[in-house]
Every structure is written in C-alpha cells, then in structure tokens.
C-alpha cells in the first residue's frame, strides 16, 4: 500500500520532472495553494524538512522512480 494519495503521487512525479508549483497547478487544473498543501502534507507524513528530502525519501521507499 502506498503512503501517498493518488494526487500526491501525481504532484511528486511532476516535481521530479522539474515542474514548478505553478506549472503543476496548471497541468492538474488545481490551485497553487492546493499543490503546496499536498506537498506540505507529504513532507509532514515523511517527517522530513523539504521537498528535496521528500523526493529522496520517496525514491528510497520505492514510492517514486526516475524514468527516462
């Protein structure tokens, strides 16, 4: 079972594609604030301090993969 919700996973996949908060909001048709809330919730779930740390932790846990 995944730690991430479907939306959180979508957002973090876009983050590792180097998309900005505004770009992610536009792609997913949600507000910037909603994107930031999902990122913040994930950071809190993982007990890390930054987006970068969250990405690293999610990669370690196998929640995200780096695709070419």
mmCIF file of N, CA and C in Angstrom:
data_model
loop_
_atom_site.group_PDB
_atom_site.id
_atom_site.type_symbol
_atom_site.label_atom_id
_atom_site.label_comp_id
_atom_site.label_asym_id
_atom_site.label_seq_id
_atom_site.Cartn_x
_atom_site.Cartn_y
_atom_site.Cartn_z
ATOM 1 N N UNK A 1 0.847 -1.195 0.000
ATOM 2 C CA UNK A 1 0.000 0.000 0.000
ATOM 3 C C UNK A 1 0.889 1.255 0.000
ATOM 4 N N UNK A 2 0.480 2.220 -0.751
ATOM 5 C CA UNK A 2 1.247 3.452 -0.914
ATOM 6 C C UNK A 2 1.041 4.419 0.253
ATOM 7 N N UNK A 3 2.102 5.147 0.588
ATOM 8 C CA UNK A 3 1.998 6.197 1.610
ATOM 9 C C UNK A 3 1.293 7.408 1.006
ATOM 10 N N UNK A 4 1.457 7.578 -0.297
ATOM 11 C CA UNK A 4 0.941 8.756 -0.988
ATOM 12 C C UNK A 4 -0.465 8.534 -1.508
ATOM 13 N N UNK A 5 -1.234 9.615 -1.529
ATOM 14 C CA UNK A 5 -2.520 9.570 -2.226
ATOM 15 C C UNK A 5 -2.214 9.642 -3.723
ATOM 16 N N UNK A 6 -3.202 9.353 -4.525
ATOM 17 C CA UNK A 6 -3.033 9.424 -5.979
ATOM 18 C C UNK A 6 -2.569 10.827 -6.390
ATOM 19 N N UNK A 7 -3.170 11.853 -5.833
ATOM 20 C CA UNK A 7 -2.837 13.240 -6.183
ATOM 21 C C UNK A 7 -1.419 13.603 -5.742
ATOM 22 N N UNK A 8 -1.051 13.189 -4.532
ATOM 23 C CA UNK A 8 0.316 13.466 -4.055
ATOM 24 C C UNK A 8 1.345 12.826 -4.983
ATOM 25 N N UNK A 9 1.059 11.613 -5.416
ATOM 26 C CA UNK A 9 1.983 10.918 -6.321
ATOM 27 C C UNK A 9 2.091 11.672 -7.645
ATOM 28 N N UNK A 10 0.952 12.128 -8.172
ATOM 29 C CA UNK A 10 0.969 12.911 -9.419
ATOM 30 C C UNK A 10 1.846 14.156 -9.252
ATOM 31 N N UNK A 11 1.687 14.841 -8.127
ATOM 32 C CA UNK A 11 2.433 16.073 -7.885
ATOM 33 C C UNK A 11 3.922 15.790 -7.771
ATOM 34 N N UNK A 12 4.299 14.770 -7.026
ATOM 35 C CA UNK A 12 5.728 14.477 -6.864
ATOM 36 C C UNK A 12 6.354 13.952 -8.147
ATOM 37 N N UNK A 13 5.586 13.250 -8.974
ATOM 38 C CA UNK A 13 6.112 12.834 -10.285
ATOM 39 C C UNK A 13 6.433 14.068 -11.128
ATOM 40 N N UNK A 14 5.577 15.071 -11.059
ATOM 41 C CA UNK A 14 5.820 16.307 -11.804
ATOM 42 C C UNK A 14 6.979 17.101 -11.198
ATOM 43 N N UNK A 15 7.114 17.063 -9.881
ATOM 44 C CA UNK A 15 8.242 17.742 -9.232
ATOM 45 C C UNK A 15 9.570 17.161 -9.701
ATOM 46 N N UNK A 16 9.651 15.842 -9.826
ATOM 47 C CA UNK A 16 10.919 15.261 -10.268
ATOM 48 C C UNK A 16 11.156 15.458 -11.765
ATOM 49 N N UNK A 17 10.137 15.934 -12.460
ATOM 50 C CA UNK A 17 10.317 16.351 -13.862
ATOM 51 C C UNK A 17 10.686 17.828 -13.925
ATOM 52 N N UNK A 18 10.987 18.406 -12.759
ATOM 53 C CA UNK A 18 11.435 19.795 -12.646
ATOM 54 C C UNK A 18 10.346 20.826 -12.960
ATOM 55 N N UNK A 19 9.097 20.463 -12.706
ATOM 56 C CA UNK A 19 7.987 21.400 -12.894
ATOM 57 C C UNK A 19 7.861 22.298 -11.662
ATOM 58 N N UNK A 20 7.470 23.549 -11.895
ATOM 59 C CA UNK A 20 7.244 24.487 -10.789
ATOM 60 C C UNK A 20 5.857 24.245 -10.201
ATOM 61 N N UNK A 21 5.622 24.854 -9.045
ATOM 62 C CA UNK A 21 4.307 24.757 -8.415
ATOM 63 C C UNK A 21 3.224 25.272 -9.360
ATOM 64 N N UNK A 22 3.490 26.400 -10.007
ATOM 65 C CA UNK A 22 2.506 26.972 -10.952
ATOM 66 C C UNK A 22 2.252 26.033 -12.132
ATOM 67 N N UNK A 23 3.314 25.439 -12.661
ATOM 68 C CA UNK A 23 3.154 24.507 -13.785
ATOM 69 C C UNK A 23 2.351 23.278 -13.369
ATOM 70 N N UNK A 24 2.645 22.752 -12.184
ATOM 71 C CA UNK A 24 1.907 21.585 -11.683
ATOM 72 C C UNK A 24 0.431 21.937 -11.508
ATOM 73 N N UNK A 25 0.162 23.094 -10.932
ATOM 74 C CA UNK A 25 -1.224 23.536 -10.743
ATOM 75 C C UNK A 25 -1.955 23.612 -12.075
ATOM 76 N N UNK A 26 -1.288 24.162 -13.072
ATOM 77 C CA UNK A 26 -1.890 24.300 -14.393
ATOM 78 C C UNK A 26 -2.140 22.929 -15.033
ATOM 79 N N UNK A 27 -1.158 22.050 -14.966
ATOM 80 C CA UNK A 27 -1.281 20.712 -15.558
ATOM 81 C C UNK A 27 -2.429 19.935 -14.918
ATOM 82 N N UNK A 28 -2.534 20.014 -13.591
ATOM 83 C CA UNK A 28 -3.547 19.243 -12.867
ATOM 84 C C UNK A 28 -4.869 19.987 -12.681
ATOM 85 N N UNK A 29 -4.901 21.236 -13.168
ATOM 86 C CA UNK A 29 -6.102 22.063 -13.073
ATOM 87 C C UNK A 29 -6.557 22.256 -11.620
ATOM 88 N N UNK A 30 -5.581 22.567 -10.761
ATOM 89 C CA UNK A 30 -5.852 22.873 -9.361
ATOM 90 C C UNK A 30 -5.098 24.162 -9.008
ATOM 91 N N UNK A 31 -5.350 24.714 -7.844
ATOM 92 C CA UNK A 31 -4.693 25.968 -7.469
ATOM 93 C C UNK A 31 -3.267 25.717 -6.969
ATOM 94 N N UNK A 32 -2.452 26.773 -7.019
ATOM 95 C CA UNK A 32 -1.086 26.708 -6.485
ATOM 96 C C UNK A 32 -1.131 26.298 -5.011
ATOM 97 N N UNK A 33 -2.087 26.865 -4.293
ATOM 98 C CA UNK A 33 -2.204 26.584 -2.860
ATOM 99 C C UNK A 33 -2.481 25.102 -2.613
ATOM 100 N N UNK A 34 -3.316 24.503 -3.433
ATOM 101 C CA UNK A 34 -3.623 23.080 -3.294
ATOM 102 C C UNK A 34 -2.366 22.241 -3.531
ATOM 103 N N UNK A 35 -1.576 22.622 -4.529
ATOM 104 C CA UNK A 35 -0.317 21.920 -4.798
ATOM 105 C C UNK A 35 0.585 22.018 -3.567
ATOM 106 N N UNK A 36 0.734 23.226 -3.043
ATOM 107 C CA UNK A 36 1.591 23.432 -1.864
ATOM 108 C C UNK A 36 1.073 22.634 -0.657
ATOM 109 N N UNK A 37 -0.250 22.557 -0.505
ATOM 110 C CA UNK A 37 -0.830 21.783 0.601
ATOM 111 C C UNK A 37 -0.491 20.297 0.476
ATOM 112 N N UNK A 38 -0.605 19.756 -0.725
ATOM 113 C CA UNK A 38 -0.270 18.342 -0.941
ATOM 114 C C UNK A 38 1.207 18.082 -0.653
ATOM 115 N N UNK A 39 2.058 18.997 -1.087
ATOM 116 C CA UNK A 39 3.494 18.845 -0.832
ATOM 117 C C UNK A 39 3.765 18.909 0.659
ATOM 118 N N UNK A 40 3.154 19.862 1.335
ATOM 119 C CA UNK A 40 3.326 20.019 2.782
ATOM 120 C C UNK A 40 2.834 18.786 3.536
ATOM 121 N N UNK A 41 1.684 18.256 3.145
ATOM 122 C CA UNK A 41 1.149 17.046 3.787
ATOM 123 C C UNK A 41 2.113 15.879 3.639
ATOM 124 N N UNK A 42 2.698 15.749 2.460
ATOM 125 C CA UNK A 42 3.639 14.659 2.214
ATOM 126 C C UNK A 42 4.903 14.837 3.048
ATOM 127 N N UNK A 43 5.414 16.057 3.098
ATOM 128 C CA UNK A 43 6.599 16.352 3.916
ATOM 129 C C UNK A 43 6.323 15.978 5.380
ATOM 130 N N UNK A 44 5.147 16.336 5.875
ATOM 131 C CA UNK A 44 4.774 16.006 7.257
ATOM 132 C C UNK A 44 4.660 14.500 7.472
ATOM 133 N N UNK A 45 4.037 13.791 6.530
ATOM 134 C CA UNK A 45 3.901 12.336 6.624
ATOM 135 C C UNK A 45 5.257 11.659 6.738
ATOM 136 N N UNK A 46 6.210 12.158 5.966
ATOM 137 C CA UNK A 46 7.537 11.541 5.908
ATOM 138 C C UNK A 46 8.454 12.004 7.035
ATOM 139 N N UNK A 47 8.087 13.086 7.696
ATOM 140 C CA UNK A 47 8.912 13.612 8.780
ATOM 141 C C UNK A 47 10.218 14.219 8.282
ATOM 142 N N UNK A 48 10.173 14.812 7.094
ATOM 143 C CA UNK A 48 11.358 15.471 6.529
ATOM 144 C C UNK A 48 11.140 16.977 6.527
ATOM 145 N N UNK A 49 12.164 17.724 6.075
ATOM 146 C CA UNK A 49 12.087 19.183 6.189
ATOM 147 C C UNK A 49 11.937 19.930 4.874
ATOM 148 N N UNK A 50 12.056 19.226 3.744
ATOM 149 C CA UNK A 50 11.998 19.940 2.467
ATOM 150 C C UNK A 50 11.444 19.049 1.360
ATOM 151 N N UNK A 51 11.124 19.693 0.246
ATOM 152 C CA UNK A 51 10.668 18.963 -0.935
ATOM 153 C C UNK A 51 11.738 17.997 -1.403
ATOM 154 N N UNK A 52 12.975 18.484 -1.409
ATOM 155 C CA UNK A 52 14.098 17.640 -1.874
ATOM 156 C C UNK A 52 14.231 16.404 -0.995
ATOM 157 N N UNK A 53 14.165 16.600 0.315
ATOM 158 C CA UNK A 53 14.257 15.465 1.243
ATOM 159 C C UNK A 53 13.089 14.507 1.031
ATOM 160 N N UNK A 54 11.916 15.050 0.750
ATOM 161 C CA UNK A 54 10.743 14.207 0.500
ATOM 162 C C UNK A 54 10.951 13.362 -0.748
ATOM 163 N N UNK A 55 11.481 13.970 -1.806
ATOM 164 C CA UNK A 55 11.729 13.235 -3.046
ATOM 165 C C UNK A 55 12.726 12.101 -2.790
ATOM 166 N N UNK A 56 13.819 12.418 -2.089
ATOM 167 C CA UNK A 56 14.831 11.392 -1.785
ATOM 168 C C UNK A 56 14.210 10.248 -0.995
ATOM 169 N N UNK A 57 13.430 10.578 0.013
ATOM 170 C CA UNK A 57 12.799 9.554 0.844
ATOM 171 C C UNK A 57 11.812 8.713 0.030
ATOM 172 N N UNK A 58 11.038 9.353 -0.815
ATOM 173 C CA UNK A 58 10.074 8.631 -1.648
ATOM 174 C C UNK A 58 10.773 7.702 -2.637
ATOM 175 N N UNK A 59 11.919 8.124 -3.151
ATOM 176 C CA UNK A 59 12.711 7.263 -4.039
ATOM 177 C C UNK A 59 13.234 6.057 -3.260
ATOM 178 N N UNK A 60 13.745 6.296 -2.056
ATOM 179 C CA UNK A 60 14.256 5.205 -1.213
ATOM 180 C C UNK A 60 13.161 4.194 -0.893
ATOM 181 N N UNK A 61 11.951 4.693 -0.635
ATOM 182 C CA UNK A 61 10.824 3.831 -0.270
ATOM 183 C C UNK A 61 10.191 3.145 -1.480
ATOM 184 N N UNK A 62 10.630 3.517 -2.673
ATOM 185 C CA UNK A 62 10.066 2.926 -3.887
ATOM 186 C C UNK A 62 8.729 3.521 -4.278
ATOM 187 N N UNK A 63 8.369 4.649 -3.665
ATOM 188 C CA UNK A 63 7.105 5.326 -3.996
ATOM 189 C C UNK A 63 7.205 6.066 -5.325
ATOM 190 N N UNK A 64 8.411 6.497 -5.674
ATOM 191 C CA UNK A 64 8.675 7.185 -6.939
ATOM 192 C C UNK A 64 9.835 6.501 -7.627
ATOM 193 N N UNK A 65 9.879 6.639 -8.939
ATOM 194 C CA UNK A 65 11.017 6.146 -9.703
ATOM 195 C C UNK A 65 11.458 7.234 -10.665
ATOM 196 N N UNK A 66 12.718 7.201 -11.018
ATOM 197 C CA UNK A 66 13.244 8.136 -12.004
ATOM 198 C C UNK A 66 13.179 7.461 -13.361
ATOM 199 N N UNK A 67 12.313 7.970 -14.216
ATOM 200 C CA UNK A 67 12.163 7.402 -15.558
ATOM 201 C C UNK A 67 12.814 8.304 -16.581
ATOM 202 N N UNK A 68 13.377 7.692 -17.592
ATOM 203 C CA UNK A 68 13.965 8.489 -18.662
ATOM 204 C C UNK A 68 12.981 8.658 -19.775
#
